[in-house]
Short mmCIF file of C-alpha atoms and ligand atoms in Angstrom, two decimals:
data_model
loop_
_atom_site.label_atom_id
_atom_site.label_comp_id
_atom_site.label_asym_id
_atom_site.label_seq_id
_atom_site.Cartn_x
_atom_site.Cartn_y
_atom_site.Cartn_z
CA MET A 1 12.05 19.75 -19.48
CA ALA A 2 13.65 16.58 -20.90
CA ASP A 3 15.99 19.17 -22.32
CA LEU A 4 17.45 19.77 -18.86
CA THR A 5 18.59 16.15 -18.64
CA GLU A 6 20.40 16.55 -21.95
CA LYS A 7 22.08 19.75 -20.81
CA VAL A 8 23.23 18.21 -17.55
CA VAL A 9 24.42 15.00 -19.20
CA ASN A 10 26.34 17.04 -21.80
CA LEU A 11 27.90 19.22 -19.13
CA ALA A 12 28.80 16.17 -17.08
CA LYS A 13 30.62 14.60 -20.04
CA ARG A 14 32.15 17.78 -21.42
CA ARG A 15 33.56 18.89 -18.08
CA GLY A 16 34.75 15.54 -16.86
CA PHE A 17 32.17 14.66 -14.25
CA VAL A 18 31.19 11.39 -15.88
CA PHE A 19 32.64 9.39 -18.79
CA PRO A 20 31.10 6.33 -20.44
CA SER A 21 33.12 3.38 -19.21
CA SER A 22 35.62 1.83 -21.67
CA GLU A 23 34.81 4.62 -24.10
CA ILE A 24 37.71 3.89 -26.45
CA TYR A 25 36.12 0.47 -26.99
CA GLY A 26 32.72 1.96 -27.68
CA GLY A 27 31.50 2.01 -24.09
CA PHE A 28 30.23 -0.87 -22.00
CA ARG A 29 26.55 -1.43 -21.35
CA SER A 30 25.48 1.61 -19.29
CA THR A 31 28.52 1.65 -17.03
CA TYR A 32 30.15 4.95 -16.21
CA ASP A 33 33.41 6.28 -14.81
CA TYR A 34 33.72 9.38 -12.68
CA GLY A 35 36.24 11.92 -13.97
CA PRO A 36 38.25 14.58 -12.09
CA LEU A 37 35.22 16.72 -11.12
CA GLY A 38 32.86 13.78 -10.75
CA VAL A 39 35.02 11.91 -8.26
CA LEU A 40 35.16 15.05 -6.10
CA LEU A 41 31.39 15.54 -6.26
CA LYS A 42 30.82 11.87 -5.51
CA ARG A 43 33.13 11.93 -2.50
CA ASN A 44 31.50 15.11 -1.25
CA VAL A 45 28.03 13.53 -1.46
CA MET A 46 29.29 10.48 0.40
CA ASP A 47 31.15 12.59 2.97
CA ALA A 48 28.04 14.72 3.57
CA TRP A 49 26.07 11.54 4.25
CA TRP A 50 28.78 10.12 6.52
CA ARG A 51 28.98 13.37 8.41
CA ALA A 52 25.20 13.53 8.97
CA MET A 53 24.84 9.81 9.77
CA VAL A 54 28.04 8.99 11.70
CA GLN A 55 30.17 11.98 12.64
CA GLU A 56 27.41 14.20 14.03
CA ARG A 57 25.65 11.41 15.94
CA ASP A 58 26.60 9.40 18.97
CA ASP A 59 24.17 6.58 18.20
CA ILE A 60 25.55 5.39 14.85
CA VAL A 61 28.86 3.72 14.03
CA GLY A 62 30.41 2.86 10.66
CA LEU A 63 31.35 -0.38 8.91
CA ASP A 64 33.03 -1.42 5.67
CA ALA A 65 32.18 -5.03 4.83
CA ALA A 66 33.40 -7.09 1.86
CA VAL A 67 31.55 -7.21 -1.47
CA LEU A 68 31.97 -10.98 -1.63
CA MET A 69 30.21 -12.84 1.19
CA ALA A 70 29.34 -16.43 2.03
CA PRO A 71 26.60 -17.58 -0.40
CA LYS A 72 24.52 -18.65 2.61
CA VAL A 73 24.01 -14.94 3.34
CA TRP A 74 21.88 -14.62 0.19
CA GLU A 75 19.94 -17.77 0.98
CA ALA A 76 19.12 -16.42 4.45
CA SER A 77 18.26 -12.93 3.25
CA GLY A 78 15.87 -14.27 0.63
CA HIS A 79 17.80 -12.78 -2.32
CA LEU A 80 18.50 -16.13 -3.96
CA ALA A 81 14.83 -17.01 -4.04
CA THR A 82 13.13 -13.68 -4.52
CA PHE A 83 15.49 -10.90 -5.64
CA THR A 84 14.00 -10.96 -9.11
CA ASP A 85 12.38 -8.73 -11.70
CA PRO A 86 9.76 -10.01 -14.14
CA LEU A 87 11.42 -10.59 -17.52
CA VAL A 88 9.65 -10.78 -20.88
CA ASP A 89 11.04 -11.48 -24.37
CA CYS A 90 9.71 -9.85 -27.50
CA ARG A 91 9.25 -12.76 -29.91
CA ASN A 92 9.51 -10.39 -32.88
CA CYS A 93 12.78 -8.45 -32.25
CA LYS A 94 14.18 -10.67 -29.45
CA GLU A 95 14.74 -7.73 -27.07
CA ARG A 96 14.22 -8.41 -23.37
CA TRP A 97 12.31 -6.09 -21.02
CA ARG A 98 11.14 -5.67 -17.46
CA ALA A 99 7.46 -6.59 -17.70
CA ASP A 100 6.37 -4.02 -15.10
CA GLN A 101 7.95 -1.17 -17.08
CA ILE A 102 6.44 -1.77 -20.54
CA GLY A 103 2.86 -3.03 -20.40
CA ASP A 104 1.91 -5.22 -23.41
CA THR A 105 3.91 -3.49 -26.17
CA CYS A 106 7.59 -3.89 -27.08
CA PRO A 107 9.19 -0.40 -26.80
CA ASN A 108 11.69 -1.37 -29.51
CA CYS A 109 9.50 -2.65 -32.35
CA GLY A 110 5.91 -2.09 -31.17
CA SER A 111 5.02 -5.79 -31.32
CA HIS A 112 2.50 -7.25 -28.88
CA ASP A 113 3.96 -10.73 -29.28
CA LEU A 114 5.60 -11.00 -25.85
CA THR A 115 6.37 -14.10 -23.82
CA GLU A 116 4.87 -14.66 -20.37
CA ALA A 117 6.83 -12.85 -17.65
CA ARG A 118 9.27 -15.03 -15.70
CA PRO A 119 11.39 -14.16 -12.66
CA PHE A 120 14.95 -13.07 -13.45
CA ASN A 121 17.41 -13.00 -10.55
CA LEU A 122 19.37 -9.73 -10.45
CA MET A 123 22.41 -11.02 -8.59
CA PHE A 124 25.72 -11.30 -10.46
CA LYS A 125 27.13 -14.77 -10.09
CA THR A 126 30.86 -15.49 -10.06
CA HIS A 127 33.29 -18.19 -8.93
CA VAL A 128 35.76 -17.86 -6.11
CA GLY A 129 39.07 -19.74 -6.37
CA PRO A 130 40.62 -21.66 -9.26
CA VAL A 131 37.90 -24.26 -9.65
CA GLU A 132 34.64 -23.38 -11.38
CA ASN A 133 31.99 -25.69 -10.03
CA GLU A 134 28.79 -25.49 -7.97
CA GLY A 135 30.84 -25.35 -4.78
CA SER A 136 32.76 -22.26 -5.83
CA VAL A 137 29.74 -20.08 -6.73
CA ALA A 138 29.58 -16.68 -5.06
CA TYR A 139 27.61 -13.50 -5.66
CA LEU A 140 28.49 -9.84 -5.88
CA ARG A 141 26.41 -8.16 -3.20
CA PRO A 142 23.21 -6.55 -4.54
CA GLU A 143 22.95 -4.32 -1.44
CA THR A 144 25.35 -3.40 1.36
CA ALA A 145 22.78 -4.05 4.12
CA GLN A 146 23.50 -7.76 4.58
CA GLY A 147 27.13 -6.99 5.47
CA ILE A 148 25.73 -5.00 8.38
CA PHE A 149 23.34 -7.72 9.58
CA VAL A 150 25.99 -10.42 9.62
CA ASN A 151 28.24 -8.12 11.66
CA PHE A 152 25.51 -7.15 14.13
CA ALA A 153 26.94 -9.19 17.00
CA ASN A 154 30.53 -8.09 16.29
CA VAL A 155 29.60 -4.42 16.34
CA LEU A 156 27.36 -4.80 19.37
CA GLN A 157 30.19 -6.37 21.35
CA THR A 158 33.00 -4.05 20.26
CA SER A 159 31.21 -0.70 20.17
CA ARG A 160 29.29 -1.11 23.44
CA LYS A 161 26.20 0.44 21.85
CA LYS A 162 22.70 -0.54 22.82
CA PRO A 163 19.43 -0.15 20.90
CA PRO A 164 18.39 2.27 19.61
CA PHE A 165 21.66 2.44 17.65
CA GLY A 166 22.70 2.20 14.01
CA ILE A 167 25.42 0.84 11.74
CA ALA A 168 26.19 2.83 8.58
CA GLN A 169 27.96 1.65 5.47
CA GLN A 170 28.82 2.96 2.03
CA GLY A 171 30.03 0.90 -0.87
CA LYS A 172 29.55 -0.73 -4.22
CA SER A 173 26.57 -2.92 -4.99
CA PHE A 174 25.82 -4.82 -8.17
CA ARG A 175 22.51 -5.70 -9.82
CA ASN A 176 22.14 -7.24 -13.23
CA GLU A 177 19.36 -4.79 -14.13
CA ILE A 178 17.36 -5.85 -17.19
CA THR A 179 17.12 -2.29 -18.48
CA PRO A 180 19.62 0.15 -16.97
CA GLY A 181 19.22 3.76 -18.09
CA ASN A 182 18.71 7.45 -17.52
CA PHE A 183 22.45 8.03 -17.34
CA ILE A 184 23.70 7.33 -13.77
CA PHE A 185 20.14 6.87 -12.39
CA ARG A 186 20.05 3.11 -12.96
CA THR A 187 23.32 1.25 -13.56
CA ARG A 188 24.43 -2.32 -12.93
CA GLU A 189 27.32 -1.29 -10.71
CA PHE A 190 26.49 1.48 -8.27
CA GLU A 191 27.30 2.88 -4.88
CA GLN A 192 24.95 2.76 -1.91
CA MET A 193 24.79 4.57 1.42
CA GLU A 194 22.84 2.42 3.85
CA MET A 195 22.20 2.52 7.56
CA GLU A 196 20.52 -0.15 9.69
CA PHE A 197 19.01 1.29 12.88
CA PHE A 198 18.34 -1.35 15.54
CA VAL A 199 15.53 -0.53 17.96
CA PRO A 200 13.44 -2.23 20.67
CA PRO A 201 10.52 -3.97 18.90
CA ASP A 202 7.84 -1.59 20.20
CA GLN A 203 9.73 1.47 18.87
CA GLY A 204 9.76 0.48 15.21
CA GLN A 205 7.02 2.79 13.97
CA LYS A 206 8.34 5.77 15.92
CA TRP A 207 11.83 5.44 14.46
CA PHE A 208 10.48 4.77 10.97
CA GLU A 209 8.70 8.12 11.06
CA TYR A 210 11.80 9.78 12.51
CA TRP A 211 14.05 8.54 9.74
CA CYS A 212 11.59 9.51 6.98
CA GLU A 213 11.72 13.13 8.15
CA GLU A 214 15.43 13.11 8.85
CA ARG A 215 16.39 11.73 5.45
CA LEU A 216 14.11 14.10 3.55
CA ARG A 217 15.73 16.99 5.39
CA TRP A 218 19.22 15.84 4.37
CA TYR A 219 18.42 16.57 0.72
CA THR A 220 16.85 19.97 1.38
CA ASP A 221 19.75 20.94 3.65
CA LEU A 222 22.06 20.26 0.72
CA GLY A 223 20.13 22.54 -1.59
CA ILE A 224 17.42 20.49 -3.31
CA PRO A 225 14.23 22.60 -3.32
CA ALA A 226 11.47 21.11 -1.14
CA GLU A 227 9.00 21.23 -4.04
CA SER A 228 11.23 18.84 -6.06
CA LEU A 229 11.10 16.25 -3.27
CA ARG A 230 8.38 14.08 -1.83
CA LEU A 231 7.97 11.19 0.51
CA ARG A 232 5.87 8.44 -1.05
CA HIS A 233 4.51 5.77 1.26
CA HIS A 234 4.13 2.34 -0.29
CA ASP A 235 0.65 0.79 -0.47
CA PRO A 236 0.31 -2.45 1.52
CA GLU A 237 0.36 -4.55 -1.68
CA GLU A 238 3.62 -2.88 -2.81
CA LEU A 239 5.49 -3.73 0.40
CA SER A 240 8.31 -6.31 0.43
CA HIS A 241 7.39 -9.44 2.36
CA TYR A 242 9.55 -8.41 5.32
CA SER A 243 8.46 -4.80 5.53
CA ALA A 244 6.03 -3.29 8.04
CA GLY A 245 6.23 0.03 6.23
CA THR A 246 8.26 1.58 3.41
CA ALA A 247 8.49 5.12 2.10
CA ASP A 248 10.59 6.41 -0.78
CA VAL A 249 12.23 9.79 -0.92
CA GLU A 250 11.51 10.78 -4.50
CA PHE A 251 12.96 13.57 -6.64
CA LEU A 252 11.17 15.21 -9.53
CA TYR A 253 13.54 14.27 -12.37
CA PRO A 254 12.80 15.84 -15.77
CA TRP A 255 11.27 12.46 -16.77
CA GLY A 256 9.05 12.28 -13.67
CA TRP A 257 9.26 11.30 -9.99
CA GLY A 258 12.03 8.80 -9.28
CA GLU A 259 13.35 7.10 -6.13
CA LEU A 260 16.41 8.58 -4.43
CA GLU A 261 16.21 6.52 -1.32
CA GLY A 262 14.01 3.91 0.33
CA ILE A 263 13.24 3.91 4.06
CA ALA A 264 11.92 0.59 5.32
CA ASN A 265 10.79 -0.85 8.60
CA ARG A 266 12.32 -4.33 8.14
CA THR A 267 11.10 -5.57 11.53
CA ASP A 268 13.19 -8.45 12.95
CA TYR A 269 13.20 -10.25 9.59
CA ASP A 270 16.92 -10.06 8.76
CA LEU A 271 18.37 -10.84 12.18
CA THR A 272 15.90 -13.70 12.65
CA GLN A 273 16.76 -15.18 9.23
CA HIS A 274 20.52 -14.96 9.85
CA ALA A 275 20.12 -16.44 13.33
CA LYS A 276 18.20 -19.34 11.80
CA PHE A 277 20.65 -20.01 8.98
CA SER A 278 23.87 -19.45 10.94
CA GLY A 279 22.84 -20.97 14.25
CA GLU A 280 24.17 -17.88 16.05
CA ARG A 281 22.15 -15.86 18.52
CA LEU A 282 21.53 -12.43 17.03
CA GLU A 283 19.73 -10.53 19.76
CA TYR A 284 20.21 -7.90 22.39
CA PHE A 285 20.44 -8.75 26.07
CA ASP A 286 19.91 -5.86 28.45
CA GLN A 287 21.91 -6.67 31.58
CA THR A 288 20.18 -4.14 33.78
CA SER A 289 16.60 -5.15 32.99
CA GLY A 290 17.36 -8.78 32.12
CA GLU A 291 15.37 -8.24 28.92
CA ARG A 292 16.29 -10.19 25.79
CA TYR A 293 14.96 -9.40 22.33
CA VAL A 294 15.66 -9.39 18.61
CA PRO A 295 15.80 -5.72 17.63
CA HIS A 296 13.64 -4.35 14.84
CA VAL A 297 15.42 -2.52 12.05
CA ILE A 298 14.72 0.74 10.28
CA GLU A 299 16.76 1.12 7.10
CA PRO A 300 17.33 4.29 5.09
CA ALA A 301 19.02 3.09 1.85
CA ALA A 302 20.22 5.69 -0.62
CA GLY A 303 22.05 5.58 -3.95
CA VAL A 304 25.05 7.83 -4.66
CA GLY A 305 24.63 8.07 -8.45
CA ARG A 306 20.96 8.92 -8.17
CA SER A 307 21.51 11.67 -5.67
CA MET A 308 24.47 13.07 -7.67
CA MET A 309 22.17 13.27 -10.66
CA ALA A 310 19.51 15.03 -8.54
CA PHE A 311 22.04 17.47 -7.09
CA LEU A 312 23.32 18.30 -10.57
CA LEU A 313 19.83 18.75 -12.03
CA ALA A 314 18.75 20.96 -9.12
CA ALA A 315 21.95 23.05 -9.29
CA TYR A 316 21.96 23.63 -13.05
CA ASP A 317 21.18 27.21 -14.01
CA GLU A 318 21.66 29.59 -16.90
CA ASP A 319 21.78 33.37 -16.51
CA GLU A 320 23.38 36.41 -18.00
CA VAL A 321 26.45 38.25 -16.75
CA ALA A 322 27.26 41.60 -18.37
CA GLY A 323 25.18 40.68 -21.40
CA GLU A 324 26.83 37.28 -21.78
CA ALA A 325 25.09 33.96 -21.22
CA ARG A 326 26.65 31.75 -18.57
CA THR A 327 25.97 28.28 -17.26
CA VAL A 328 26.34 27.89 -13.53
CA LEU A 329 26.07 24.97 -11.16
CA ARG A 330 24.69 26.39 -7.94
CA LEU A 331 25.87 23.40 -5.92
CA HIS A 332 25.82 23.58 -2.13
CA HIS A 333 29.32 24.60 -0.99
CA ARG A 334 29.78 21.26 0.75
CA LEU A 335 29.14 19.42 -2.52
CA ALA A 336 31.02 21.70 -4.91
CA PRO A 337 33.97 19.71 -6.35
CA THR A 338 36.41 22.62 -6.16
CA LYS A 339 35.89 25.22 -3.47
CA VAL A 340 38.32 27.89 -4.66
CA ALA A 341 39.96 28.67 -7.98
CA VAL A 342 43.20 30.67 -8.03
CA LEU A 343 43.46 32.74 -11.19
CA PRO A 344 46.37 35.07 -12.00
CA LEU A 345 44.98 37.87 -14.15
CA SER A 346 47.58 37.25 -16.81
CA ARG A 347 50.21 34.67 -17.48
CA LYS A 348 52.98 37.18 -16.98
CA ASP A 349 55.95 35.88 -15.03
CA THR A 350 55.54 38.76 -12.61
CA LEU A 351 52.24 37.36 -11.31
CA THR A 352 52.95 33.63 -11.32
CA PRO A 353 55.10 33.40 -8.16
CA THR A 354 52.55 35.30 -6.05
CA ALA A 355 49.66 33.32 -7.54
CA LYS A 356 51.44 30.05 -6.73
CA GLU A 357 52.06 31.25 -3.21
CA VAL A 358 48.34 31.97 -2.78
CA TYR A 359 47.50 28.54 -4.20
CA ASP A 360 49.94 26.85 -1.81
CA LEU A 361 48.44 28.79 1.07
CA LEU A 362 44.89 27.72 0.25
CA LYS A 363 45.30 24.15 -0.98
CA VAL A 364 45.92 22.75 2.47
CA HIS A 365 42.56 24.15 3.63
CA PHE A 366 40.28 23.72 0.61
CA MET A 367 40.11 21.75 -2.63
CA CYS A 368 41.56 24.29 -5.05
CA ASP A 369 42.14 24.67 -8.75
CA TYR A 370 44.89 26.74 -10.35
CA ASP A 371 44.23 28.04 -13.84
CA GLU A 372 46.21 30.55 -15.86
CA THR A 373 45.09 29.73 -19.38
CA GLN A 374 42.77 31.89 -21.51
CA SER A 375 41.08 35.21 -20.66
CA ILE A 376 39.89 35.85 -17.12
CA GLY A 377 36.26 35.98 -18.34
CA ARG A 378 36.51 32.50 -19.87
CA ARG A 379 38.15 31.15 -16.74
CA TYR A 380 35.31 32.53 -14.60
CA ARG A 381 32.81 30.80 -16.92
CA ARG A 382 34.69 27.51 -16.59
CA GLN A 383 34.61 27.72 -12.80
CA ASP A 384 30.91 28.68 -12.77
CA GLU A 385 30.13 25.65 -14.89
CA ALA A 386 32.02 23.43 -12.45
CA GLY A 387 30.16 24.97 -9.49
CA THR A 388 33.26 26.52 -7.86
CA PRO A 389 31.93 28.90 -5.16
CA HIS A 390 34.87 31.33 -5.13
CA CYS A 391 37.45 32.60 -7.59
CA VAL A 392 40.53 34.37 -6.27
CA THR A 393 42.21 36.70 -8.77
CA ILE A 394 45.77 37.89 -8.47
CA ASP A 395 46.37 41.11 -10.40
CA PHE A 396 49.21 43.61 -10.75
CA GLU A 397 48.02 45.58 -7.73
CA THR A 398 48.40 42.46 -5.64
CA LEU A 399 52.15 42.90 -5.89
CA ASP A 400 51.82 46.26 -4.09
CA ASP A 401 48.85 45.93 -1.77
CA LYS A 402 49.21 42.20 -0.94
CA ALA A 403 45.49 41.77 -1.53
CA VAL A 404 43.44 39.72 -4.01
CA THR A 405 39.95 39.93 -5.50
CA VAL A 406 37.51 37.25 -4.41
CA ARG A 407 34.48 36.68 -6.66
CA ASP A 408 31.34 34.92 -5.44
CA ARG A 409 29.76 32.43 -7.88
CA ASP A 410 26.18 33.30 -6.95
CA THR A 411 26.11 37.00 -6.07
CA LEU A 412 29.01 37.88 -8.41
CA ALA A 413 30.12 40.30 -5.68
CA GLN A 414 33.86 41.03 -5.75
CA ASP A 415 35.73 41.75 -2.53
CA ARG A 416 39.28 42.95 -2.11
CA VAL A 417 40.82 40.78 0.61
CA PRO A 418 44.34 40.96 2.11
CA ILE A 419 46.19 37.69 1.49
CA GLU A 420 46.90 37.35 5.19
CA ARG A 421 43.13 37.28 5.89
CA LEU A 422 42.21 35.11 2.89
CA VAL A 423 41.91 31.70 4.58
CA GLU A 424 39.71 33.16 7.32
CA TYR A 425 37.59 35.09 4.79
CA LEU A 426 36.96 32.00 2.67
CA ARG A 427 36.32 29.81 5.69
CA GLU A 428 33.64 32.20 6.90
CA ARG A 429 31.89 32.16 3.56
CA LEU A 430 32.23 28.53 2.59
CA SER A 431 29.75 26.50 4.57
CA VAL A 432 31.91 23.40 4.52
P1 LIG B 1 14.29 0.65 -8.06
O1 LIG B 1 12.85 0.41 -7.68
O2 LIG B 1 14.52 2.01 -8.69
O3 LIG B 1 14.92 -0.47 -8.82
P2 LIG B 1 14.91 -0.36 -5.49
O4 LIG B 1 13.64 0.00 -4.76
O5 LIG B 1 15.14 -1.73 -5.97
O6 LIG B 1 15.09 0.71 -6.70
P3 LIG B 1 16.51 -0.39 -3.16
O7 LIG B 1 16.69 -1.86 -3.19
O8 LIG B 1 15.56 0.20 -2.17
O9 LIG B 1 16.12 0.12 -4.63
O10 LIG B 1 17.94 0.29 -3.05
C1 LIG B 1 18.18 1.44 -2.29
C2 LIG B 1 18.72 2.56 -3.16
O11 LIG B 1 19.83 2.11 -3.94
C3 LIG B 1 17.74 3.10 -4.19
O12 LIG B 1 16.87 4.06 -3.62
C4 LIG B 1 18.65 3.73 -5.21
O13 LIG B 1 19.04 5.05 -4.80
C5 LIG B 1 19.85 2.83 -5.17
N1 LIG B 1 19.80 1.90 -6.31
C6 LIG B 1 19.15 0.73 -6.37
N2 LIG B 1 19.33 0.14 -7.57
C7 LIG B 1 20.12 0.98 -8.29
C8 LIG B 1 20.67 0.94 -9.61
N3 LIG B 1 20.48 -0.08 -10.41
N4 LIG B 1 21.44 1.98 -10.01
C9 LIG B 1 21.68 3.03 -9.20
N5 LIG B 1 21.19 3.12 -7.95
C10 LIG B 1 20.43 2.11 -7.48
#
């Protein structure tokens, strides 16, 4: 079904979900921009995560740390020394590859004449301030997690939380990937949704198991079929040096299983490292029991682009309506970019004022689209393709009966609904 990837990528470009970055200059090295529908989908994915991780819980608070941080952070975290991928050169065609992805053959020219693999650090280096020298070097963060660890004491003090509690953060991360690819699956600039859950040391395993289940459920709750998801536990030799257990939530992409999210038991590694390098005490002191300890950390770390891609692939469908083929994105209502489309049956002046009134009524409650171009059939198709759950049609009868027709994307059922009940009707049906 590699075909499905092509269909989804084409739809994403054609309908303005995703554009190649700097396209008028020929694009720029696997970077992408999110268009009008894409930015809505992306925000909805991020909002759904924030809602599940922060809003609906009393044990997790949010944070938004800077992308640029003191270089010492990356020394302490181990990224400067070990955040590398094995790089090989093909001596024949001069292409460079990630050794663990290609075996002993160059995918470009088929040559076996490859150099020995050497570690390549994935962090983007830059300079801060007007002087470019060793002292001004800084790095774009390759993960959001470290911004959380260095703020552990600040959050602990100001939020009055005690372990077990978590700090959640969403934001851009940057990795100079050797071979980006598969559309928005692997890019050099991407968005992460990460949460560090701080627990008493003896509760690490319990919470690791809890978060594996919880995070898997988030994807199925948002409409990804359970059979397209799996939890893959890492073998001991695959574990990062700091990890006491890691599992990936994987999605069955058309090209095979791929990671959506990693859940790791990072033990007390990060807080201990930052305490050592900064000289600050990063621990929890329980005033009632007099107990003092460095919390262990469970981290669910997800990627926005990867899950958007999974949501799009899982939602893509083709069926037939009245003998005509249609493409439909069966996105979960919460993720659908536009919730309601307002469509006057014709462009006649007689309908426009009422249609605009209906649009004005709805737009304060839901993300809406207003479209009066082309035939009603074509406009339905356009909304189906964008995943819009409901279309509201204003026809000539509306002027008399003050009611509109509401069409459901999935069942295609059409209901006649009085305008005065419309907001309530849509709210009941849209699980947002
Ligand atoms: P991979 O093995 O695919 O390179 P990783 O194990 O290095 O990923 P983590 O460091 O665990 O990834 O990052 C957490 C999440 O961030 C990943 O599960 C993924 O969703 C996302 N992510 C990581 N690197 C990228 C990237 N280059 N492009 C898009 N998303 C990414």
